[in-house]
Amino acid sequence: MQADILSGGFADPAIQSAHAFRSVMEAMARPGTVHDIHGATPPAPLSPAAGAVLLTLCDTDTPVHLAGDADCDAVRSWLAFHTGAPITGPAQCMFAVGTWEALGPLAAYPVGRSDYPDRSATLIVECTELQAEGATLTGPGIKDTAALSLPEVAAFQANSALFPLGLDFIFASGSRLAALPRTTQVT
Amino acid sequence: MYVAVKGGERAIENAHAWLAEERRGDRDVAELSIAQIREQLSLAVNRVMAEGSLYDPDLAALAIKQARGDLIEAIFLIRAYRTTLPRFGASEPVDTGAMACDRRISATFKDLPGGQVLGPTFDYTHRLLDFKLAAEGETPAAPSRVAEPGDVPHVTEFLNREGLIEEAVHDDTPPPDLTREPLEMPADRALRLQALTRSDEGFALGLAYSTQRGYARNHAFVGELRIGTVPVEMEIPELGFAIDIGEVTLTECETVNQFKGSKTEPPQFTRGYGLVFGQTERKAISMALVDRALRWEELGEDFVGAPAQDAEFVLYHADNIQATGFLEHIKLPHYVDFQSELELVRKLRREAGADQVQEAAE
Amino acid sequence: MTDYNFAYLDEQTKRMIRRAILKGLAIPGYQVPFASREMPMPYGWGTGGVQVSAAVLTPEDTFKVIDQGADDTTNAVSIRSFFERTAQVATTTATAEATVIQTRHRIPEAALTEGQILVYQVPIPEPLRFLEPRESETRKMHELEEYGLMHVKLYEDIARHGHIATSYAYPVKVEARYVMDPSPIPKFDNPKLGHMAAIQLFGAGREQRIYALPPYTQVVSLDFEDHPFEASKADHPCGMCGANDSYLDEVIIDDAGGRMFVCSDTDHCEARQAQGHRGKDAA
């Protein structure tokens, strides 16, 4: 048990987090594109991709909400050991991780303030599959249109209607990820 | 024939070599040691520690040596080093009431418990150049006596007992950290004090002086100025209690300022506060005056438009490392921007017919 | 420099900057506050750009630094050598070979591509700052999308000079929402900001702000119907490579005030000369 907690982090944090961040940044900058992300082996049910995102972006300054099955002793201990991030409810979090069903309802998360729209949560959505097909995406970062296998459409339409407020999403599946910022129009 | 400028790298290397040579100066003169700077230029060391926000006399002395005595450059070296240091935790708040005072004066009472202690001050020196120092003469030891044991009470506490001065409300909220969070307005008093304590001494002095001359005058008396050492304690989670990790020299200034009152509240004096690393009393007094001026809103005073009242103005311009960097960056090439201005001005002049006028004059 | 972490900054600082970059990309043109660190170079000399570059670089990157369009200006040389030492990255002067380009005051002439990141050094990130010095006020203006003051300023220029008298750091509107300062690039470069294939990141160290333009973002230079925005440059070809479409530096070449015009983008100019293009002043 203890050994599981201690392992699964970045072996070479400075270099691996640099690579992982580039994947996350490319994903966020180009909604609908799917990227590989490596270096983390978190305990179940977290995917390696979600684990790598958490290791790359979270620390003692970032409250994290664990939704549904993600909220288990193994994940809590692993996150505490590798990031020191405080675990909170959805209303106070900067990051949340879980399946789409477990993360809802989205109204529980901070969408930013009109003078500080950046003070909003980023949701890491665990997906069974992730493909560049499905819902049609347009907006900043997308040349013409893109496509992404989203769990639903209406929630993202409602979210983008809040712009410049809103949530930003990272979708994780195995060791792959994609992202959907609040600016993306989904149809 | 035009040849594009090349060799920036070599030019920089050569400039650095020349700088090192100039720093050393005449090699027939003995080189300065860090210990000499620390011991004999201690007020410069104190200023560098205070504005560099790092209490380490040896590093400050090294920075002064490296910076050829340019204190802002030395402060910059310390700041840049400081940000690379890991953080192990935060100390307990220091208790200045338990200070071992080298100096302690009050302008508001002739005498008081703990006494007036002049300490090592320039105050009553006649500012006559002492040519004996040029002759490298050793100084005789100063007379000394054993310090009286016990805490030295704060002057403002005596006033507070009578309700004559506003209560300084005890607050255990962790203060914000200017070095870890971006500055955000409005800034509360803890954040303002934090910015002021590492602010440029000259900037703080100028602002404080401006309040004395009527730009948001607040009738400051030095209730107390004390300089001395205080122990620094840190709670160690593994031990479950705080242990002594060292001591620092601090200068603390509490001012007693113009009273306020209303129909419902009897008149009461107000406070300004300054606390700075090292023996840095000009800075501590300045800080207290500026602190008091910035408190206009919470004390129900009018904003009279004075610079020292304007928190945004003060906090965004008090840091000499930010200021000197931005000021000096105009030395960098700006010829692309300038070129775009040149074209615009030429175009506007052409359209205004200025070219023809000039031709006619020729 | 081996005592310092990869790319100089500690990991916690990089995480903080990386979070700000992501929020910046999610809210194009909005200035995200970040706790800028003191860097071993002065504020105003690219500390914001350096921190952003440090947060995005990987050891496999090829890094290019330009100042005024040139790779060999002293501050560009200094920043390039900083990252050679602290991040062991390969460096280049060739725009097409670079994966990360840090710039001060120019956008390269060559169109950037999808694999590239352009990092701008920004002195004053707030486009409204010279109209309203208070941060508390300008933040409110952005919040309320209250940009009338900017239009009034531009219109006053027209009334006085017959033209908008802003020639660099020319304000833009991003995705019809935030007015943004593009950093002090000449307005000649403004049309390249929009719908760029590369990611554009802006770092202002002293002012503690990061902002971003994702690829293919709509960026419009502010103007009026009767006074449309005009990207301008000196009306000459480059004296060295003969280019008619590049931004030019004016160089004084003799005591009589003789002048010549050369590309400000040194890589662009050298590449063209290598292809055999010659201007009238070329040897």
mmCIF file of N, CA, C and O in Angstrom, chain B residues 114 116-117 143-148:
data_model
loop_
_atom_site.group_PDB
_atom_site.id
_atom_site.type_symbol
_atom_site.label_atom_id
_atom_site.label_comp_id
_atom_site.label_asym_id
_atom_site.label_seq_id
_atom_site.Cartn_x
_atom_site.Cartn_y
_atom_site.Cartn_z
ATOM 1 N N GLY B 114 11.922 51.467 31.284
ATOM 2 C CA GLY B 114 12.851 50.971 30.279
ATOM 3 C C GLY B 114 13.833 52.044 29.857
ATOM 4 O O GLY B 114 14.893 51.747 29.325
ATOM 5 N N GLN B 116 15.220 55.938 28.237
ATOM 6 C CA GLN B 116 15.610 56.368 26.890
ATOM 7 C C GLN B 116 17.041 55.894 26.668
ATOM 8 O O GLN B 116 17.926 56.187 27.463
ATOM 9 N N VAL B 117 17.261 55.158 25.628
ATOM 10 C CA VAL B 117 18.598 54.642 25.318
ATOM 11 C C VAL B 117 19.004 55.164 23.951
ATOM 12 O O VAL B 117 18.381 54.820 22.942
ATOM 13 N N PRO B 143 32.369 52.888 26.424
ATOM 14 C CA PRO B 143 32.010 52.394 27.758
ATOM 15 C C PRO B 143 30.758 51.532 27.692
ATOM 16 O O PRO B 143 29.918 51.729 26.818
ATOM 17 N N SER B 144 30.642 50.577 28.588
ATOM 18 C CA SER B 144 29.463 49.714 28.544
ATOM 19 C C SER B 144 29.001 49.392 29.959
ATOM 20 O O SER B 144 29.733 49.566 30.925
ATOM 21 N N ARG B 145 27.751 48.980 30.067
ATOM 22 C CA ARG B 145 27.263 48.465 31.338
ATOM 23 C C ARG B 145 26.331 47.295 31.035
ATOM 24 O O ARG B 145 25.894 47.118 29.890
ATOM 25 N N VAL B 146 26.041 46.528 32.051
ATOM 26 C CA VAL B 146 25.207 45.350 31.854
ATOM 27 C C VAL B 146 23.758 45.794 31.636
ATOM 28 O O VAL B 146 23.262 46.684 32.329
ATOM 29 N N ALA B 147 23.110 45.187 30.634
ATOM 30 C CA ALA B 147 21.722 45.542 30.338
ATOM 31 C C ALA B 147 20.818 45.115 31.481
ATOM 32 O O ALA B 147 21.073 44.105 32.147
ATOM 33 N N GLU B 148 19.740 45.907 31.698
ATOM 34 C CA GLU B 148 18.755 45.505 32.710
ATOM 35 C C GLU B 148 17.890 44.406 32.113
ATOM 36 O O GLU B 148 17.450 44.526 30.972
#
